[in-house]
Short mmCIF file of C-alpha atoms in Angstrom, two decimals:
data_model
loop_
_atom_site.label_atom_id
_atom_site.label_comp_id
_atom_site.label_asym_id
_atom_site.label_seq_id
_atom_site.Cartn_x
_atom_site.Cartn_y
_atom_site.Cartn_z
CA MET A 631 -18.45 -2.46 -25.94
CA VAL A 632 -21.86 -1.77 -24.38
CA THR A 633 -24.43 -4.24 -25.69
CA SER A 634 -27.54 -6.18 -24.62
CA VAL A 635 -29.27 -9.48 -25.31
CA ALA A 636 -31.67 -7.70 -27.69
CA THR A 637 -28.78 -6.06 -29.56
CA ILE A 638 -26.81 -9.30 -29.89
CA LEU A 639 -29.86 -11.18 -31.19
CA LYS A 640 -30.53 -8.43 -33.74
CA GLU A 641 -26.90 -8.36 -34.89
CA LYS A 642 -26.97 -12.12 -35.37
CA GLY A 643 -30.24 -12.02 -37.27
CA ILE A 644 -32.22 -13.94 -34.64
CA PRO A 645 -35.81 -12.75 -34.04
CA ALA A 646 -36.66 -12.83 -30.34
CA ALA A 647 -39.70 -14.93 -31.23
CA ASP A 648 -37.37 -17.67 -32.49
CA SER A 649 -35.32 -17.68 -29.30
CA CYS A 650 -35.78 -18.90 -25.75
CA TYR A 651 -36.07 -15.20 -24.78
CA ARG A 652 -39.47 -14.74 -26.45
CA ASP A 653 -41.17 -14.39 -23.04
CA SER A 654 -38.34 -12.48 -21.33
CA CYS A 655 -39.16 -9.04 -19.98
CA GLN A 656 -37.97 -6.06 -22.00
CA GLU A 657 -35.81 -4.84 -19.12
CA MET A 658 -33.78 -8.04 -19.26
CA LEU A 659 -33.48 -7.91 -23.06
CA ASP A 660 -32.28 -4.30 -22.91
CA PHE A 661 -30.05 -4.66 -19.83
CA GLU A 662 -26.74 -3.03 -20.74
CA ILE A 663 -23.76 -5.39 -20.71
CA VAL A 664 -20.14 -4.28 -21.03
CA SER A 665 -18.10 -7.03 -22.65
CA GLY A 666 -16.12 -8.13 -25.66
CA ASP A 667 -17.86 -9.73 -28.64
CA PHE A 668 -17.64 -13.34 -27.45
CA TYR A 669 -21.21 -14.47 -28.09
CA GLU A 670 -22.45 -17.32 -30.23
CA VAL A 671 -25.90 -18.62 -31.08
CA MET A 672 -26.79 -22.11 -29.89
CA HIS A 673 -30.02 -24.11 -30.13
CA ASN A 674 -31.74 -26.14 -27.45
CA GLU A 675 -33.60 -29.43 -27.91
CA GLN A 676 -36.77 -27.56 -28.89
CA GLY A 677 -34.90 -25.71 -31.63
CA ASP A 678 -34.98 -22.34 -29.87
CA ALA A 679 -31.94 -20.12 -30.22
CA TYR A 680 -30.07 -18.97 -27.14
CA LEU A 681 -26.83 -17.12 -26.49
CA ARG A 682 -23.64 -18.62 -25.12
CA TYR A 683 -20.75 -16.48 -23.88
CA LYS A 684 -17.11 -17.46 -24.41
CA ASN A 685 -18.28 -20.99 -25.17
CA THR A 686 -18.60 -21.45 -21.42
CA VAL A 687 -21.83 -20.00 -19.99
CA ASP A 688 -25.41 -19.74 -21.23
CA ILE A 689 -27.38 -16.49 -20.95
CA LEU A 690 -30.70 -16.95 -19.14
CA ASP A 691 -33.34 -14.69 -17.67
CA PHE A 692 -34.36 -15.10 -14.03
CA LYS A 693 -37.37 -17.33 -14.77
CA MET A 694 -35.19 -19.73 -16.75
CA LEU A 695 -32.62 -19.81 -13.97
CA ALA A 696 -35.31 -20.42 -11.34
CA GLN A 697 -36.69 -23.31 -13.41
CA LYS A 698 -33.27 -24.94 -13.18
CA LEU A 699 -32.80 -24.01 -9.51
CA PRO A 700 -36.17 -23.26 -7.85
CA GLN A 701 -34.48 -22.08 -4.63
CA MET A 702 -33.55 -18.89 -6.52
CA ASN A 703 -37.15 -17.75 -6.02
CA ALA A 704 -36.31 -17.21 -2.33
CA THR A 705 -33.67 -14.58 -3.17
CA ASP A 706 -34.45 -10.90 -2.84
CA TYR A 707 -32.27 -8.16 -4.32
CA THR A 708 -32.60 -5.13 -6.55
CA ILE A 709 -33.20 -5.74 -10.30
CA ARG A 710 -33.23 -9.49 -9.72
CA ASP A 711 -35.83 -10.09 -12.42
CA GLU A 712 -34.37 -7.58 -14.86
CA MET A 713 -30.87 -8.96 -15.29
CA PRO A 714 -29.45 -11.54 -17.67
CA TYR A 715 -27.59 -14.37 -15.93
CA PHE A 716 -24.51 -16.17 -17.22
CA VAL A 717 -24.96 -19.76 -16.06
CA GLU A 718 -23.29 -23.14 -16.32
CA GLY A 719 -23.71 -26.48 -14.53
CA ILE A 720 -26.76 -25.60 -12.42
CA GLU A 721 -28.69 -28.72 -13.45
CA GLU A 722 -25.98 -30.92 -11.93
CA ILE A 723 -26.02 -28.90 -8.72
CA LYS A 724 -29.81 -29.28 -8.51
CA GLN A 725 -29.41 -33.05 -8.87
CA LYS A 726 -26.86 -33.14 -6.04
CA ILE A 727 -29.18 -31.10 -3.81
CA ASP A 728 -32.05 -33.49 -4.55
CA GLN A 729 -29.76 -36.38 -3.62
CA GLY A 730 -29.07 -34.77 -0.24
CA GLU A 731 -25.46 -33.78 -0.93
CA LYS A 732 -23.92 -30.63 0.52
CA VAL A 733 -23.55 -27.54 -1.63
CA ALA A 734 -21.50 -24.39 -1.01
CA VAL A 735 -21.36 -20.91 -2.53
CA GLU A 736 -18.23 -18.89 -3.37
CA GLY A 737 -17.93 -15.35 -4.66
CA GLY A 738 -17.20 -11.72 -3.95
CA PRO A 739 -15.85 -8.48 -5.44
CA CYS A 740 -12.37 -7.44 -6.48
CA LEU A 741 -10.33 -5.40 -3.99
CA PHE A 742 -10.44 -2.14 -5.94
CA GLY A 743 -10.87 -0.92 -9.48
CA THR A 744 -9.64 1.71 -11.90
CA ASP A 745 -8.69 5.18 -10.61
CA GLU A 746 -8.80 4.11 -6.97
CA VAL A 747 -5.16 3.47 -6.05
CA LYS A 748 -2.53 5.72 -7.58
CA VAL A 749 1.16 4.76 -7.65
CA GLU A 750 3.88 7.41 -7.45
CA ILE A 751 7.35 6.32 -8.56
CA LEU A 752 10.28 8.43 -7.39
CA HIS A 753 13.47 8.34 -9.50
CA ARG A 754 17.03 8.92 -8.41
CA ASN A 755 17.10 12.21 -10.33
CA GLY A 756 14.04 13.51 -8.48
CA GLU A 757 11.53 12.92 -11.27
CA LYS A 758 8.17 11.35 -10.47
CA THR A 759 5.91 9.17 -12.60
CA TYR A 760 2.34 8.19 -11.80
CA PHE A 761 0.37 5.03 -12.62
CA ASP A 762 -3.03 3.55 -11.91
CA TYR A 763 -2.53 0.28 -10.03
CA ASN A 764 -5.51 -1.49 -11.58
CA THR A 765 -4.98 -0.70 -15.27
CA GLY A 766 -1.23 -0.05 -15.15
CA LYS A 767 -1.81 3.08 -17.23
CA THR A 768 0.04 6.32 -16.66
CA TYR A 769 -1.43 9.49 -15.22
CA LEU A 770 -0.74 12.87 -16.83
CA GLU A 771 -1.82 15.50 -14.33
CA HIS A 772 -5.06 13.92 -13.08
CA ASP A 773 -6.08 12.10 -16.26
CA LEU A 774 -5.43 8.47 -17.07
CA GLN A 775 -3.76 7.95 -20.44
CA GLU A 776 -4.87 5.35 -22.95
CA ASP A 777 -1.43 4.82 -24.48
CA GLY A 778 2.10 4.49 -23.21
CA MET A 779 4.11 1.98 -21.22
CA ASP A 780 2.27 0.30 -18.38
CA PHE A 781 3.37 0.04 -14.75
CA ARG A 782 4.84 -3.45 -15.00
CA GLU A 783 6.90 -2.67 -18.12
CA TYR A 784 8.03 0.67 -16.75
CA VAL A 785 9.35 -0.79 -13.50
CA SER A 786 11.15 -3.54 -15.39
CA ILE A 787 13.01 -1.03 -17.55
CA HIS A 788 13.69 1.59 -14.86
CA ALA A 789 14.26 -0.68 -11.84
CA ASP A 790 17.79 0.64 -11.18
CA GLU A 791 16.59 4.26 -11.16
CA ILE A 792 13.69 3.79 -8.71
CA ILE A 793 14.32 4.91 -5.13
CA GLY A 794 10.78 4.96 -3.83
CA LEU A 795 7.14 4.06 -4.45
CA THR A 796 4.14 5.48 -2.62
CA PHE A 797 0.45 4.68 -2.98
CA GLU A 798 -2.50 7.04 -2.77
CA ASN A 799 -5.73 5.39 -1.63
CA ARG A 800 -8.54 7.26 -3.37
CA LYS A 801 -11.20 4.70 -2.38
CA ASN A 802 -13.18 6.49 0.32
CA ALA A 803 -16.15 4.08 0.38
CA LEU A 804 -17.58 1.03 -1.35
CA THR A 805 -19.60 1.24 -4.57
CA PRO A 806 -23.02 -0.18 -5.52
CA GLN A 807 -21.13 -2.76 -7.61
CA GLU A 808 -19.19 -3.99 -4.60
CA TRP A 809 -22.30 -4.05 -2.44
CA ALA A 810 -24.07 -6.14 -5.09
CA PHE A 811 -21.25 -8.66 -5.42
CA ILE A 812 -21.40 -9.32 -1.70
CA LYS A 813 -25.19 -9.26 -1.51
CA TYR A 814 -25.75 -11.79 -4.33
CA PRO A 815 -23.65 -14.61 -2.78
CA PHE A 816 -25.35 -14.07 0.60
CA GLU A 817 -28.81 -14.26 -0.97
CA ILE A 818 -28.06 -17.45 -2.89
CA ALA A 819 -26.28 -19.11 0.04
CA GLY A 820 -29.27 -18.29 2.24
CA ALA A 821 -31.73 -19.68 -0.30
CA LEU A 822 -29.74 -22.92 -0.53
CA ASN A 823 -28.97 -23.19 3.19
CA ALA A 824 -25.35 -23.44 2.09
CA PRO A 825 -22.07 -22.18 3.57
CA LEU A 826 -20.49 -19.20 1.84
CA VAL A 827 -16.81 -18.42 1.22
CA ILE A 828 -15.86 -14.87 0.22
CA PRO A 829 -12.26 -14.29 -0.87
CA ILE A 830 -10.93 -10.74 -0.61
CA PRO A 831 -7.98 -10.70 -3.02
CA ASP A 832 -5.70 -8.36 -1.09
CA LEU A 833 -3.23 -11.26 -1.00
CA SER A 834 -3.30 -11.44 -4.83
CA TYR A 835 -2.74 -7.72 -5.33
CA VAL A 836 0.29 -7.86 -3.02
CA LYS A 837 1.72 -10.87 -4.89
CA TYR A 838 1.53 -9.00 -8.17
CA LEU A 839 3.33 -5.96 -6.74
CA ASP A 840 6.02 -8.15 -5.20
CA ALA A 841 6.65 -9.78 -8.59
CA VAL A 842 6.73 -6.45 -10.44
CA LEU A 843 9.30 -5.05 -7.97
CA GLN A 844 11.60 -8.10 -8.04
CA ASN A 845 14.51 -6.16 -9.62
CA VAL A 846 14.09 -2.99 -7.57
CA ASP A 847 16.44 -2.29 -4.64
CA GLU A 848 15.51 -4.64 -1.78
CA GLN A 849 14.88 -1.91 0.81
CA VAL A 850 12.80 0.07 -1.65
CA ARG A 851 10.80 -3.02 -2.51
CA LEU A 852 10.12 -4.01 1.11
CA LYS A 853 9.04 -0.49 2.07
CA ALA A 854 6.77 -0.31 -0.99
CA LEU A 855 5.15 -3.63 -0.04
CA ASP A 856 4.56 -2.39 3.50
CA ASP A 857 3.04 0.85 2.23
CA PHE A 858 0.84 -0.98 -0.24
CA ARG A 859 -0.34 -3.42 2.42
CA ALA A 860 -1.47 -0.47 4.54
CA VAL A 861 -3.66 0.64 1.62
CA SER A 862 -4.96 -2.83 0.72
CA HIS A 863 -5.73 -3.71 4.32
CA ALA A 864 -7.64 -0.46 4.82
CA ILE A 865 -9.77 -1.30 1.78
CA CYS A 866 -10.16 -4.89 2.95
CA ASP A 867 -11.51 -3.59 6.27
CA ARG A 868 -14.33 -1.83 4.41
CA TYR A 869 -15.38 -5.18 2.96
CA LEU A 870 -15.07 -6.92 6.31
CA ASP A 871 -17.37 -4.31 7.83
CA LEU A 872 -19.97 -4.79 5.06
CA ILE A 873 -19.71 -8.59 5.33
CA ASP A 874 -20.24 -8.31 9.08
CA GLN A 875 -23.42 -6.31 8.43
CA MET A 876 -24.56 -8.91 5.88
CA CYS A 877 -23.93 -11.70 8.38
CA ARG A 878 -26.26 -9.98 10.84
CA LEU A 879 -28.90 -9.61 8.12
CA HIS A 880 -28.46 -13.24 7.03
CA PRO A 881 -27.87 -15.18 10.29
CA GLU A 882 -28.73 -18.41 8.49
CA VAL A 883 -25.55 -18.13 6.38
CA HIS A 884 -22.24 -19.42 7.72
CA CYS A 885 -19.71 -17.15 6.00
CA GLU A 886 -15.93 -17.60 5.88
CA VAL A 887 -13.75 -14.76 4.58
CA VAL A 888 -10.33 -15.46 3.10
CA HIS A 889 -7.90 -12.54 3.20
CA GLU A 890 -4.19 -11.98 3.70
CA ARG A 891 -4.19 -11.26 7.43
CA ASP A 892 -5.92 -14.54 8.26
CA THR A 893 -2.71 -16.49 7.86
CA GLU A 894 -4.13 -19.75 9.21
CA ILE A 895 -6.87 -19.98 6.59
CA CYS A 896 -4.49 -18.85 3.85
CA GLU A 897 -2.02 -21.62 4.73
CA LYS A 898 -4.84 -24.17 4.62
CA TYR A 899 -5.94 -22.79 1.24
CA TYR A 900 -2.45 -22.90 -0.33
CA LYS A 901 -1.70 -26.38 0.97
CA ALA A 902 -5.01 -27.82 -0.26
CA ARG A 903 -4.79 -26.28 -3.73
CA ALA A 904 -1.17 -27.31 -4.44
CA PRO A 905 -1.98 -30.73 -5.99
CA TYR A 906 -4.25 -28.99 -8.52
CA MET A 907 -2.72 -25.58 -9.19
CA ASP A 908 1.01 -26.44 -9.13
CA ARG A 909 0.85 -28.98 -11.92
CA ASN A 910 2.85 -27.95 -14.99
CA LYS A 911 -0.01 -28.48 -17.42
CA VAL A 912 -2.19 -26.16 -15.34
CA VAL A 913 0.45 -23.49 -14.70
CA ARG A 914 1.49 -23.11 -18.34
CA ASN A 915 -2.10 -22.37 -19.37
CA LEU A 916 -2.66 -19.58 -16.85
CA THR A 917 -0.71 -16.62 -18.25
CA GLY A 918 2.25 -15.70 -20.40
CA ILE A 919 3.21 -12.86 -18.04
CA PRO A 920 5.44 -14.20 -15.23
CA GLU A 921 4.66 -11.31 -12.87
CA LYS A 922 0.97 -12.22 -12.96
CA LEU A 923 1.34 -15.95 -12.40
CA GLU A 924 0.90 -16.13 -8.61
CA SER A 925 -2.03 -13.72 -8.53
CA ILE A 926 -3.76 -15.52 -11.39
CA LYS A 927 -3.27 -18.83 -9.58
CA ASP A 928 -5.29 -17.23 -6.80
CA TYR A 929 -8.09 -16.03 -9.09
CA VAL A 930 -8.36 -19.37 -10.89
CA SER A 931 -8.33 -21.44 -7.69
CA MET A 932 -10.62 -19.27 -5.53
CA PRO A 933 -13.88 -20.77 -6.87
CA ALA A 934 -12.72 -24.09 -5.37
CA LEU A 935 -12.28 -22.61 -1.87
CA PRO A 936 -15.25 -24.54 -0.34
CA PHE A 937 -13.58 -27.74 -1.51
CA TYR A 938 -10.22 -26.75 0.00
CA LEU A 939 -11.68 -25.56 3.29
CA TYR A 940 -14.65 -27.88 3.88
CA GLY A 941 -14.25 -30.74 1.43
CA ILE A 942 -17.53 -29.72 -0.27
CA SER A 943 -17.25 -30.61 -3.95
CA ASN A 944 -20.60 -29.17 -5.17
CA ILE A 945 -19.98 -25.45 -5.58
CA ILE A 946 -21.79 -22.51 -7.12
CA GLU A 947 -19.56 -19.58 -8.00
CA VAL A 948 -21.60 -16.38 -7.68
CA ASP A 949 -19.55 -13.65 -9.26
CA SER A 950 -19.01 -11.22 -12.13
CA MET A 951 -19.24 -12.36 -15.76
CA ASP A 952 -15.67 -11.06 -15.99
CA GLU A 953 -14.69 -14.23 -14.11
CA THR A 954 -15.88 -16.50 -16.93
CA ASP A 955 -12.33 -17.41 -17.96
CA SER A 956 -11.16 -18.13 -14.41
CA PHE A 957 -14.29 -20.24 -13.84
CA ARG A 958 -13.51 -22.32 -16.93
CA LYS A 959 -9.86 -22.75 -15.94
CA CYS A 960 -10.78 -23.70 -12.37
CA ARG A 961 -13.18 -26.33 -13.64
CA LYS A 962 -10.50 -27.79 -15.88
CA ALA A 963 -7.83 -27.77 -13.17
CA HIS A 964 -10.12 -29.68 -10.78
CA LYS A 965 -11.82 -31.94 -13.31
CA GLY A 966 -13.17 -35.07 -11.69
CA LYS A 967 -12.76 -33.66 -8.16
CA ILE A 968 -15.32 -30.88 -7.89
CA ASN A 969 -18.70 -30.19 -9.43
CA LEU A 970 -18.25 -26.46 -10.12
CA SER A 971 -21.15 -24.44 -11.49
CA CYS A 972 -21.70 -20.72 -11.76
CA ILE A 973 -24.24 -17.92 -11.69
CA LEU A 974 -22.43 -14.86 -13.05
CA TYR A 975 -23.78 -11.32 -13.21
CA PRO A 976 -23.15 -8.39 -15.57
CA GLU A 977 -21.06 -5.60 -14.11
CA LEU A 978 -23.17 -2.53 -13.29
CA LEU A 979 -22.73 0.61 -15.36
CA SER A 980 -21.52 3.84 -13.76
CA LYS A 981 -23.23 7.22 -13.98
CA ASP A 982 -21.62 7.96 -17.35
CA LYS A 983 -23.25 4.84 -18.89
CA GLN A 984 -20.00 4.17 -20.77
CA HIS A 985 -17.96 2.29 -18.16
CA THR A 986 -18.68 -0.34 -15.58
CA ILE A 987 -18.43 1.05 -12.06
CA PHE A 988 -15.23 -0.99 -11.67
CA ASP A 989 -13.60 0.70 -14.69
CA ALA A 990 -15.17 4.14 -14.31
CA PRO A 991 -13.27 7.34 -13.45
CA TRP A 992 -13.23 8.17 -9.74
CA GLU A 993 -15.96 10.80 -9.92
CA GLN A 994 -18.36 8.32 -11.59
CA LYS A 995 -18.05 5.55 -8.97
CA GLU A 996 -21.15 6.47 -6.90
CA TYR A 997 -19.39 5.74 -3.62
CA GLY A 998 -21.79 4.92 -0.80
CA ALA A 999 -24.85 4.83 -3.10
CA TYR A 1000 -26.22 1.56 -1.76
CA VAL A 1001 -28.37 0.41 1.12
CA VAL A 1002 -27.53 -2.57 3.31
CA LYS A 1003 -30.73 -4.59 3.25
#
């Protein structure tokens, strides 16, 4: 659904004057948010109502966030003051900063979204079937279908009939959404004089494909993985180029990028996370879909990357509000070892004002419509 802070307050019968948002700018109150209905009304010590999302993060405007973390005033990016922020644990991070402890920032965009990588499955009888890699939905002609069997289920049922898979990379540039989710972590890391770790989840996308193809002919599977890696690495290179530009614009930020081809850093990451992410009580709460387990272990553990790589336990995850669940699970998996907080942002809407850019049809993605500054 597309909603806003003002809409949620109205639906819950809370006048803005009775909430902590009474002095928030109208742009923030009306900022369009795409999400499920996971909001509840809470009250602070002064009795003012405020909104909490998924019982995990509080919704604040920029002034409220800057009161908790004054260094945010040094950040500079488009619509900074007009967005709602989904925040947890920032007071503790501020205390650690005041005590002279090190802090690190982690965050970054997904590899690609809906309608950007198309999968063609070739059957033994010559028939072809098409899927979107991100959603798993089928294509009919050029249109994504809402119903029908998804990619993972289809491969499981038809594994013996599949003699080839090819991947069409439709992502010809980065989007404003992807620019923003690299820009925000750089700005906050710079304001805090903190190191930054950006994971590019090409490794996670490959793991999912490998698991989905486990019952397909071995040669077919290996060739498909090679072909998919060519696509994922080409997309990864776009991010690496943008990150390199950001590093030149923010020379004060030490940035480490974690991606599949940097095998040394990946090995360090996997070894360091094992005591936390390989425990049975953690694993069984990640997903009920076996094919997704290894990739979800990545998503849930990535916020802790500064701890794995540098031993820094005070971390701010700067990411999409869609990562609320993985943030909560990461916190739980590392309880007592890291002080994980978050500043999460709404996903930006595409030109059609119905989808986020991530979920929008290809023609609504606004490729290249951003400025590196």
